[in-house]
Coordinates of C-alpha atoms and ligand atoms in Angstrom, one line a residue:
M1 CA 115.7 129.2 147.0
A2 CA 116.1 127.2 143.8
L3 CA 114.3 128.8 140.9
A4 CA 113.6 127.2 137.6
C5 CA 115.4 128.9 134.9
P6 CA 114.8 128.4 131.2
S7 CA 117.7 127.3 129.0
P8 CA 120.2 130.1 128.9
K9 CA 120.6 129.9 125.1
P10 CA 118.7 132.7 123.3
A11 CA 115.3 131.7 122.1
P12 CA 115.3 131.3 118.3
R13 CA 113.1 133.6 116.4
A14 CA 110.5 130.8 115.8
A15 CA 110.2 129.8 119.5
L16 CA 108.5 132.9 120.8
P17 CA 107.8 132.8 124.5
R18 CA 104.6 131.6 125.9
V19 CA 102.8 134.6 127.5
L20 CA 100.5 134.9 130.5
I21 CA 98.4 138.1 130.3
V22 CA 97.4 139.6 133.7
E23 CA 94.8 142.5 133.1
D24 CA 91.7 143.4 135.0
E25 CA 89.8 144.9 132.1
A26 CA 88.3 142.2 129.9
I27 CA 88.2 144.2 126.8
V28 CA 91.8 145.3 127.2
A29 CA 92.9 141.7 128.1
M30 CA 91.1 140.5 124.8
D31 CA 93.0 143.2 122.9
F32 CA 96.3 142.1 124.3
Q33 CA 95.6 138.5 123.5
R34 CA 94.5 139.3 119.9
R35 CA 97.5 141.4 119.3
L36 CA 99.9 138.9 120.9
T37 CA 98.5 136.1 118.8
R38 CA 98.7 138.0 115.7
L39 CA 102.4 138.7 116.4
G40 CA 102.9 134.8 116.7
Y41 CA 102.9 134.5 120.5
T42 CA 101.1 131.7 122.3
V43 CA 98.9 133.0 125.1
T44 CA 98.9 130.5 128.0
G45 CA 96.0 132.1 129.8
V46 CA 94.5 135.4 130.9
A47 CA 94.1 136.4 134.7
Y48 CA 91.9 139.2 135.8
D49 CA 93.3 139.6 139.3
G50 CA 96.5 138.9 141.5
Q51 CA 95.3 135.6 142.9
Q52 CA 94.3 134.2 139.5
A53 CA 97.6 135.3 138.1
I54 CA 99.6 133.6 140.9
Q55 CA 97.4 130.3 140.2
K56 CA 97.7 130.4 136.4
A57 CA 101.4 131.2 136.4
G58 CA 101.8 127.9 138.3
E59 CA 99.4 125.9 136.1
T60 CA 100.0 127.2 132.6
R61 CA 103.8 127.4 132.9
P62 CA 104.3 130.6 130.9
E63 CA 107.7 131.8 129.8
L64 CA 106.9 135.6 130.2
I65 CA 104.0 137.5 132.1
L66 CA 102.7 140.7 130.7
M67 CA 101.3 142.3 134.0
D68 CA 99.0 145.3 134.5
I69 CA 100.2 147.3 137.5
N70 CA 96.8 148.3 138.5
L71 CA 94.6 145.3 139.1
G72 CA 91.7 147.1 140.9
K73 CA 90.8 145.5 144.2
G74 CA 93.2 142.8 145.9
L75 CA 96.8 142.4 145.1
S76 CA 98.4 145.1 142.8
G77 CA 100.3 144.0 139.7
I78 CA 103.7 144.8 141.6
E79 CA 102.6 142.6 144.6
T80 CA 101.5 139.8 142.5
A81 CA 104.9 140.0 140.5
L82 CA 106.9 139.7 143.7
I83 CA 104.9 136.7 145.0
I84 CA 105.2 135.0 141.5
Q85 CA 109.0 135.6 141.5
Q86 CA 109.4 133.9 144.9
H87 CA 108.5 130.6 143.2
Q88 CA 109.2 131.0 139.4
N89 CA 112.0 132.8 137.8
L90 CA 110.0 134.4 135.1
P91 CA 110.4 137.8 133.3
I92 CA 107.7 140.1 134.1
I93 CA 106.8 143.2 131.8
Y94 CA 104.6 145.8 133.3
V95 CA 101.9 147.3 131.3
T96 CA 100.4 150.4 132.6
A97 CA 98.7 153.8 131.9
N98 CA 100.5 155.3 135.0
S99 CA 103.9 156.7 134.6
D100 CA 104.1 158.8 137.8
A101 CA 107.3 158.7 139.7
D102 CA 105.8 156.7 142.6
T103 CA 104.5 153.9 140.4
V104 CA 107.7 153.7 138.5
R105 CA 109.7 153.6 141.8
R106 CA 107.5 150.9 143.1
A107 CA 107.7 148.9 140.0
A108 CA 111.5 149.2 139.8
R109 CA 111.8 147.6 143.2
S110 CA 110.5 144.3 141.8
C111 CA 113.2 144.3 139.3
P112 CA 110.9 144.2 136.2
F113 CA 112.2 143.1 132.8
G114 CA 110.3 145.8 130.9
Y115 CA 107.7 148.5 131.2
V116 CA 105.3 149.5 128.5
L117 CA 103.0 152.5 128.7
K118 CA 99.5 152.2 127.4
P119 CA 98.5 152.9 124.7
F120 CA 101.2 151.2 122.8
E121 CA 101.9 150.0 119.2
D122 CA 102.5 146.4 118.4
R123 CA 106.1 147.2 117.7
E124 CA 106.7 148.6 121.1
L125 CA 105.2 145.5 122.7
E126 CA 107.4 143.2 120.7
T127 CA 110.5 145.2 121.6
A128 CA 109.7 145.1 125.1
I129 CA 109.1 141.4 125.2
Q130 CA 112.3 140.7 123.2
M131 CA 114.4 143.0 125.6
G132 CA 112.8 141.3 128.5
M133 CA 113.8 137.9 127.3
V134 CA 117.2 138.8 126.6
K135 CA 117.7 140.4 130.1
H136 CA 116.2 137.4 131.7
E137 CA 118.6 135.1 129.9
V138 CA 121.6 137.2 130.9
E139 CA 120.5 137.2 134.5
C140 CA 120.1 133.5 134.4
R141 CA 123.6 133.1 133.1
L142 CA 124.9 135.4 135.7
R143 CA 123.1 133.5 138.6
E144 CA 124.5 130.2 137.1
S145 CA 128.0 131.6 137.1
E146 CA 127.5 133.0 140.8
R147 CA 126.3 129.6 141.9
R148 CA 129.4 127.9 140.4
F149 CA 131.7 130.4 141.8
N150 CA 130.2 130.2 145.2
A151 CA 130.3 126.3 145.3
T152 CA 134.0 126.5 144.3
L153 CA 134.8 129.0 147.0
T154 CA 132.8 127.3 149.5
S155 CA 134.3 123.8 149.0
M156 CA 137.9 124.9 148.6
A157 CA 140.3 123.7 151.2
D158 CA 141.9 127.1 151.7
G159 CA 140.3 129.6 154.0
L160 CA 138.8 132.6 152.0
V161 CA 137.6 135.9 153.3
A162 CA 136.3 138.8 151.2
T163 CA 135.5 142.3 152.5
D164 CA 133.7 145.2 151.1
A165 CA 135.5 148.5 150.4
G166 CA 135.2 149.5 154.1
G167 CA 137.0 146.3 155.2
R168 CA 133.9 144.4 156.5
V169 CA 133.6 140.8 156.0
E170 CA 131.2 139.8 153.2
F171 CA 132.3 136.3 152.5
F172 CA 133.6 133.7 154.8
N173 CA 133.9 130.1 153.6
P174 CA 133.8 126.9 155.6
S175 CA 137.5 126.4 155.6
A176 CA 138.0 129.9 156.9
E177 CA 135.6 128.9 159.8
A178 CA 137.5 125.7 160.5
I179 CA 141.0 127.3 160.5
T180 CA 140.0 130.5 162.4
G181 CA 137.4 129.0 164.8
W182 CA 134.9 131.8 164.0
P183 CA 131.5 130.8 162.7
Q184 CA 130.5 132.6 159.6
S185 CA 127.3 134.1 161.2
Q186 CA 129.4 136.1 163.7
V187 CA 131.9 137.2 161.2
L188 CA 129.8 138.8 158.5
G189 CA 129.8 142.5 158.8
R190 CA 132.8 142.6 161.2
R191 CA 135.9 144.4 160.4
L192 CA 138.5 141.9 158.9
T193 CA 141.2 143.1 161.5
E194 CA 139.0 141.6 164.3
V195 CA 138.7 138.4 162.6
L196 CA 142.1 137.7 160.9
R197 CA 144.8 138.4 163.7
L198 CA 148.2 137.5 162.3
H199 CA 151.5 137.5 164.0
E200 CA 154.9 137.4 162.4
D201 CA 157.3 134.7 163.6
S202 CA 159.1 137.6 165.5
G203 CA 156.1 138.0 167.5
A204 CA 155.1 141.3 165.9
T205 CA 151.4 141.6 164.9
T206 CA 150.7 142.0 161.0
N207 CA 148.4 144.8 160.2
T208 CA 145.5 142.8 158.4
D209 CA 144.0 146.2 157.4
F210 CA 144.8 145.1 153.9
I211 CA 142.3 147.8 152.6
V212 CA 144.8 150.4 153.6
A213 CA 147.8 148.4 152.4
L214 CA 146.3 147.3 149.2
G215 CA 144.3 150.4 148.6
A216 CA 147.3 152.6 148.1
Q217 CA 148.8 150.3 145.5
P218 CA 147.1 148.8 142.4
M219 CA 147.5 145.3 141.4
P220 CA 149.5 142.9 141.6
P221 CA 148.9 141.8 145.2
H222 CA 151.7 140.8 147.5
G223 CA 152.8 137.2 147.2
S224 CA 152.1 134.6 149.7
R225 CA 153.6 135.0 153.2
T226 CA 153.6 132.9 156.3
A227 CA 152.5 134.0 159.9
R228 CA 150.8 132.7 163.0
L229 CA 147.1 133.2 162.9
E230 CA 145.4 133.8 166.3
R231 CA 142.3 131.7 166.3
R232 CA 139.2 132.8 168.1
D233 CA 140.1 130.6 171.0
G234 CA 143.5 132.3 171.3
L235 CA 145.4 129.2 169.9
Q236 CA 148.0 130.3 167.2
V237 CA 148.3 128.2 164.0
P238 CA 151.0 128.6 161.3
V239 CA 149.3 129.8 158.1
E240 CA 150.4 130.8 154.6
Y241 CA 148.2 133.7 153.3
R242 CA 147.8 135.9 150.3
A243 CA 145.8 139.1 149.9
A244 CA 144.5 140.8 146.8
S245 CA 142.4 143.9 146.2
I246 CA 139.1 143.7 144.4
R247 CA 138.6 146.6 142.0
D248 CA 135.5 147.8 140.2
E249 CA 135.4 148.7 136.4
R250 CA 136.8 152.2 137.3
H251 CA 139.7 150.6 139.2
N252 CA 138.4 151.9 142.5
L253 CA 139.1 149.5 145.4
A254 CA 135.8 147.5 146.0
G255 CA 137.2 145.2 148.7
I256 CA 139.8 142.7 149.4
V257 CA 140.1 139.1 149.4
V258 CA 142.4 137.1 151.7
S259 CA 143.1 133.3 151.1
F260 CA 144.9 131.4 153.8
S261 CA 145.9 127.7 154.6
D262 CA 146.6 125.9 157.7
I263 CA 150.3 124.7 157.1
R264 CA 150.8 122.7 160.4
E265 CA 150.8 119.4 158.5
R266 CA 153.2 120.7 155.7
Q267 CA 155.6 122.1 158.5
R268 CA 155.5 118.8 160.3
A269 CA 156.3 117.0 157.1
E270 CA 159.1 119.4 156.2
E271 CA 160.5 119.0 159.8
A272 CA 160.4 115.1 159.4
I273 CA 162.3 115.4 156.1
R274 CA 164.8 117.8 157.5
C275 CA 165.4 115.4 160.4
A276 CA 165.6 112.3 158.1
Q277 CA 168.0 114.2 155.9
L278 CA 170.1 115.2 159.0
D279 CA 170.1 111.5 160.2
L280 CA 171.0 110.3 156.8
A281 CA 173.9 112.7 156.5
R282 CA 175.1 111.7 159.9
A283 CA 174.8 108.0 159.2
H284 CA 176.6 108.5 155.9
A285 CA 179.4 110.4 157.5
E286 CA 179.7 107.8 160.1
L287 CA 179.7 105.0 157.6
T288 CA 182.4 106.8 155.3
R289 CA 184.5 107.2 158.4
K290 CA 184.2 103.7 159.5
H291 CA 184.8 102.5 155.8
E292 CA 188.0 104.6 155.7
E293 CA 189.1 103.3 159.0
L294 CA 188.5 99.7 157.9
Q295 CA 190.3 100.4 154.5
S296 CA 193.3 101.9 156.3
F297 CA 193.2 98.9 158.8
Y298 CA 193.1 96.3 156.1
H299 CA 195.9 98.2 154.3
T300 CA 198.1 98.5 157.4
V301 CA 197.6 95.0 158.7
S302 CA 198.2 93.7 155.1
H303 CA 201.4 95.4 154.8
E304 CA 202.4 94.7 158.4
V305 CA 201.8 90.9 157.8
K306 CA 203.1 90.7 154.4
T307 CA 206.7 91.7 155.3
P308 CA 207.3 89.0 158.0
L309 CA 205.4 86.6 156.0
T310 CA 207.6 87.1 152.9
S311 CA 210.7 86.5 155.1
A312 CA 209.2 83.6 156.7
R313 CA 208.4 82.0 153.3
E314 CA 211.9 82.8 152.1
F315 CA 213.4 81.1 155.1
V316 CA 211.1 78.0 154.7
A317 CA 212.1 77.7 151.0
L318 CA 215.6 78.1 151.9
V319 CA 215.6 75.2 154.4
L320 CA 213.5 73.1 152.0
E321 CA 216.0 73.5 149.3
S322 CA 218.6 72.1 151.9
L323 CA 220.5 75.4 151.6
A324 CA 220.8 75.4 155.5
G325 CA 221.8 71.8 155.7
P326 CA 220.5 68.4 154.9
I327 CA 216.8 67.6 155.7
N328 CA 215.1 64.2 155.9
Q329 CA 211.9 63.2 153.9
T330 CA 209.3 64.0 157.0
Q331 CA 210.9 67.5 157.4
R332 CA 210.6 68.1 153.6
E333 CA 206.9 67.1 153.7
Y334 CA 206.3 69.4 156.7
L335 CA 208.2 72.3 155.2
S336 CA 206.3 71.9 151.9
L337 CA 203.1 72.2 153.9
A338 CA 204.4 75.4 155.6
L339 CA 205.4 76.8 152.3
E340 CA 201.9 76.1 150.9
S341 CA 200.2 77.8 153.8
C342 CA 202.5 80.8 153.5
D343 CA 201.5 81.1 149.8
Q344 CA 197.9 80.9 150.7
M345 CA 198.2 83.6 153.2
R346 CA 200.1 85.7 150.7
D347 CA 197.4 85.3 148.2
C348 CA 194.7 86.5 150.7
I349 CA 196.9 89.4 151.5
N350 CA 197.4 90.3 147.9
D351 CA 193.7 90.1 147.2
L352 CA 192.9 92.4 150.2
L353 CA 195.4 95.0 149.1
D354 CA 194.1 94.8 145.6
A355 CA 190.5 95.2 146.6
T356 CA 191.4 98.1 148.9
R357 CA 193.4 99.8 146.2
L358 CA 190.4 99.2 143.7
E359 CA 187.7 100.6 146.2
T360 CA 189.9 103.7 147.0
G361 CA 190.7 104.4 143.4
K362 CA 194.3 103.9 143.9
M363 CA 194.5 101.0 141.4
S364 CA 195.6 102.3 138.1
V365 CA 196.1 100.5 134.8
E366 CA 198.8 101.3 132.4
L367 CA 197.3 100.5 128.9
R368 CA 199.7 99.4 126.3
S369 CA 199.2 97.8 122.9
A370 CA 199.7 94.0 123.4
S371 CA 198.5 90.6 122.1
L372 CA 195.9 89.0 124.3
G373 CA 196.4 85.7 122.4
E374 CA 200.1 85.6 123.5
L375 CA 199.4 86.6 127.0
A376 CA 196.9 84.0 127.4
S377 CA 199.2 81.4 126.0
R378 CA 201.9 82.4 128.5
V379 CA 199.6 82.2 131.4
V380 CA 198.3 78.7 130.2
A381 CA 201.9 77.6 129.9
M382 CA 202.6 78.7 133.6
L383 CA 199.6 76.9 134.9
K384 CA 200.0 73.6 133.0
P385 CA 202.1 71.9 135.7
A386 CA 199.3 72.6 138.2
A387 CA 196.6 71.3 135.9
E388 CA 198.7 68.2 135.0
H389 CA 199.2 67.7 138.7
K390 CA 195.4 67.2 139.0
H391 CA 195.2 65.2 135.7
I392 CA 193.2 68.1 134.0
H393 CA 193.8 68.8 130.3
L394 CA 194.4 72.5 129.9
S395 CA 194.6 74.0 126.4
A396 CA 194.8 77.5 124.7
T397 CA 193.4 78.2 121.3
V398 CA 194.2 81.7 119.7
K399 CA 192.2 82.3 116.7
P400 CA 194.0 83.8 113.7
G401 CA 193.9 87.6 112.9
V402 CA 193.1 88.9 116.3
P403 CA 194.5 92.3 116.7
E404 CA 196.3 93.8 119.7
V405 CA 194.3 95.3 122.4
A406 CA 195.0 98.2 124.8
M407 CA 195.8 96.5 128.2
D408 CA 197.9 96.5 131.3
E409 CA 199.4 93.1 130.8
T410 CA 200.1 92.5 134.4
R411 CA 196.6 93.1 135.4
I412 CA 195.0 91.1 132.5
A413 CA 197.5 88.2 133.4
Q414 CA 196.1 88.5 137.0
V415 CA 192.5 88.1 135.7
L416 CA 193.3 85.2 133.5
S417 CA 195.4 83.4 136.2
N418 CA 192.5 83.9 138.6
L419 CA 190.0 82.5 136.2
L420 CA 192.2 79.5 135.4
N421 CA 193.1 78.7 139.0
N422 CA 189.4 78.7 139.8
A423 CA 188.7 76.5 136.7
I424 CA 191.4 74.0 137.8
K425 CA 190.4 74.1 141.4
F426 CA 186.7 73.3 140.7
T427 CA 187.4 70.8 137.9
A428 CA 187.8 67.1 138.9
A429 CA 190.7 64.8 137.5
G430 CA 190.0 63.9 133.9
G431 CA 188.3 67.1 133.1
L432 CA 189.1 69.9 130.6
V433 CA 189.9 73.5 131.0
A434 CA 190.1 75.4 127.7
V435 CA 191.1 79.1 126.9
T436 CA 190.2 80.6 123.6
V437 CA 191.0 84.1 122.2
G438 CA 189.2 85.6 119.2
L439 CA 187.0 88.4 118.0
A440 CA 183.8 88.8 119.8
P441 CA 181.0 87.5 117.6
E442 CA 178.6 90.3 118.5
R443 CA 181.1 93.1 118.2
S444 CA 184.1 93.0 115.8
D445 CA 185.8 95.9 117.7
W446 CA 186.2 93.7 120.9
V447 CA 188.4 90.8 121.5
L448 CA 186.8 87.9 123.4
V449 CA 188.6 85.5 125.9
T450 CA 186.7 82.5 127.2
V451 CA 187.9 80.3 130.1
A452 CA 185.8 77.2 129.9
D453 CA 185.9 74.1 132.4
T454 CA 184.0 70.9 132.7
G455 CA 184.0 71.3 136.5
R456 CA 181.2 71.3 139.1
G457 CA 179.5 74.5 137.9
I458 CA 177.9 77.3 139.9
P459 CA 174.2 77.2 141.1
A460 CA 172.0 79.2 139.1
D461 CA 170.7 81.3 142.0
Q462 CA 174.3 82.4 142.9
L463 CA 175.4 83.5 139.4
D464 CA 174.4 87.0 139.8
R465 CA 176.3 87.4 143.2
I466 CA 179.5 85.7 142.0
F467 CA 181.4 88.8 141.3
D468 CA 180.4 90.5 144.5
R469 CA 183.0 91.5 147.1
L470 CA 183.8 88.6 149.6
Y471 CA 181.1 86.3 148.0
Q472 CA 181.9 82.6 148.0
V473 CA 179.6 79.7 146.9
K474 CA 179.3 77.5 150.0
G475 CA 180.4 73.9 149.0
P476 CA 182.9 71.3 150.1
E477 CA 185.4 72.4 147.6
E478 CA 185.6 75.8 149.2
A479 CA 186.5 74.4 152.7
G480 CA 190.2 74.7 153.4
C481 CA 190.9 76.2 149.9
G482 CA 191.8 79.5 151.2
G483 CA 190.7 82.6 149.4
L484 CA 188.4 85.4 150.6
G485 CA 185.8 85.5 147.8
L486 CA 187.7 88.6 146.4
G487 CA 189.1 87.0 143.3
L488 CA 186.3 87.3 141.0
H489 CA 185.4 90.7 142.3
I490 CA 189.0 91.9 141.5
C491 CA 188.8 90.4 138.0
H492 CA 185.5 92.3 137.5
E493 CA 186.9 95.6 138.7
L494 CA 190.1 95.2 136.6
V495 CA 188.2 94.3 133.4
T496 CA 186.0 97.4 134.0
L497 CA 189.0 99.5 134.5
H498 CA 190.0 98.4 131.0
G499 CA 186.6 99.3 129.5
G500 CA 185.7 95.6 129.1
T501 CA 183.1 93.3 130.4
I502 CA 183.1 90.0 132.2
R503 CA 180.2 87.6 132.7
V504 CA 179.8 83.8 133.4
E505 CA 177.6 81.0 132.1
S506 CA 177.4 77.9 134.2
A507 CA 175.5 74.7 134.9
V508 CA 175.8 72.7 137.9
G509 CA 177.7 69.3 137.1
K510 CA 178.5 70.4 133.7
G511 CA 180.8 73.3 133.9
S512 CA 181.4 77.0 133.7
T513 CA 182.5 79.4 131.0
F514 CA 183.7 83.0 131.8
Y515 CA 183.6 85.4 129.0
V516 CA 186.0 88.5 129.1
T517 CA 185.8 91.2 126.4
L518 CA 188.3 93.9 126.0
P519 CA 188.1 96.7 123.5
L520 CA 190.5 96.7 120.5
L521 CA 193.0 99.4 119.9
P522 CA 191.1 102.3 118.5
A523 CA 193.2 102.1 115.2
A524 CA 192.5 98.4 114.9
A525 CA 188.7 98.7 115.4
P526 CA 186.9 98.9 112.1
G527 CA 185.6 102.3 111.4
H528 CA 187.7 103.9 114.0
A529 CA 190.6 106.5 113.3
A530 CA 193.7 106.0 115.4
R531 CA 194.0 108.2 118.3
P532 CA 197.4 107.8 119.7
A533 CA 197.1 110.2 122.6
E534 CA 194.6 107.8 124.1
I535 CA 197.0 104.9 124.6
N536 CA 200.5 104.8 125.8
R537 CA 201.8 102.6 123.0
D538 CA 204.7 100.3 123.6
V539 CA 204.5 98.1 120.5
A540 CA 207.4 96.1 121.4
G541 CA 205.8 95.3 124.8
P542 CA 207.4 93.0 127.4
A543 CA 208.4 89.8 126.0
R544 CA 208.0 87.7 129.1
L545 CA 205.0 87.2 131.5
P546 CA 205.2 90.2 133.7
A547 CA 206.8 89.5 137.1
A548 CA 203.7 90.4 139.1
A549 CA 201.7 88.0 136.9
A550 CA 204.3 85.2 137.4
E551 CA 203.2 85.3 141.1
F552 CA 199.8 84.1 140.3
N553 CA 200.6 80.8 139.0
L554 CA 201.3 79.7 142.5
R555 CA 198.0 81.1 143.9
K556 CA 195.3 79.1 145.6
G557 CA 197.7 76.3 146.8
L558 CA 198.0 74.9 143.3
Ligands
ADP601 P1 188.2 83.3 146.0 O1 188.9 84.5 145.8 O2 187.9 82.8 147.4 O3 188.9 82.1 145.3 P2 186.5 83.9 143.8 O4 186.0 85.3 143.9 O5 187.6 83.7 142.9 O6 186.8 83.4 145.3 O7 185.4 82.9 143.5 C1 184.2 83.1 144.1 C2 183.4 81.8 144.2 O8 182.9 81.4 142.9 C3 184.2 80.6 144.7 O9 183.9 80.4 146.1 C4 183.6 79.4 143.9 O10 182.7 78.8 144.8 C5 182.9 80.0 142.7 N1 183.6 79.7 141.5 C6 184.6 80.6 140.8 N2 185.0 80.1 139.6 C7 184.4 78.8 139.7 C8 184.3 77.7 138.6 N3 185.2 77.8 137.5 N4 183.7 76.7 138.8 C9 183.0 76.6 139.9 N5 182.8 77.5 140.9 C10 183.5 78.6 140.7

């Protein structure tokens, strides 16, 4: 039953409680009223018997009742107090001339807030009222805290059982009902061992007589464990549970509390995650295996094809140069076409082999100090004939004062050659292709090479995929041009291996510019001390375009 409770804050001295006097003798009642008024209290009314008291307690809303125990005929003061307390949460102080054991015992049963024996001094009355108010306030707080505690335990998702010191169930929350299948009404007062039947995964039954287990050892309680809980209907559900002892202020065992939760959902989720992880691991292993198979297949095929292709090309070249006897014009034309096809096929195979090496980490670069400007000029010089053949103006500009960079010349020549071949391929007659080498404007410790053309450009929506493996823009120029869409991918990987960057800007119909940056030698970079161990210096460097790079000037059928 909800009882009204005044504010739990202690009443300030000025706000003395409003008092209802219940006294069957009118003269004594008047005396009480006079004394209370003198002491500063407000008297809400005077009742001369039990019935009047019940009525006036409801009507005059007092904050305290001064109750004579002996009210003559009808209800006694104690009976009246018990009835009022059923409806109103009021402190009641008994005033009586009787202090015999029986009266005191009867009064005690109604939980009075004070007991004053007649006759009494004003001081005694005042003290009794103040003590009663404090006691009442403390009780209110205790009830409030109990209500909160009860609401929390009742609404929690975990099942909760509390027992008394004898192991009999005293508290059983709704979640405990749901998990065990036992209604609270049938559980209260039963032994916990009858209600909470736990079985280990091994099948052994856990002794839920925690009173014995926890009674022997003081806190802390044992940690959480899992087991199978046998519900009332015999079904077993997996639970996680935890038991703790409740101790009184003398540290004696006052009961135990067991919390438990149904972990079916959690176990299902864990199982699903385990299965998904297994599937993923299997799929990953399978993919890795297939990938390795494919790599080794590419490698083998490329090697197997490259050897006969090289000798076929050599023989075609030999016949073309009339070293095997004179040939006529038609034969020359056919043989030239055959040679071109051999070169295209060789480029594809080389790209495949490079891409495979890069992916398997077998591509290494040997960094040496060298001039990027000189290397770019040499690559441009080698590709000049191909550009002229297409009536394209190809130029190289090396800005003054560009320091050397750490690079593998063969590989950087391969990158430049690839970019230039593409530029020439996708630029129409009369167009321009320009290479520039200088310090990067945004970072003075980087060298920037740009390869710009006035060709057909790359559609904006494909720019971010252009360096992907096997990616080609679909267009009429691509048809029959050979290539596998590996060139730019290889460029990207090789530049990255050098610690550099590559990116492109392009506009359809206007042209494209590729930007390659490479870090300067540590000693040359402003603010950096030389670290010779980092770079295998060979200052003299190769004077000519490396042999492997020379191969690229013939790439892509140019
Ligand atoms: P592949 O190895 O087949 O020649 P790349 O990786 O070198 O392919 O280039 C990928 C695609 O990028 C090409 O198919 C081409 O469409 C486009 N591309 C590359 N460079 C240029 C350029 N300078 N101008 C226009 N398109 C280009």
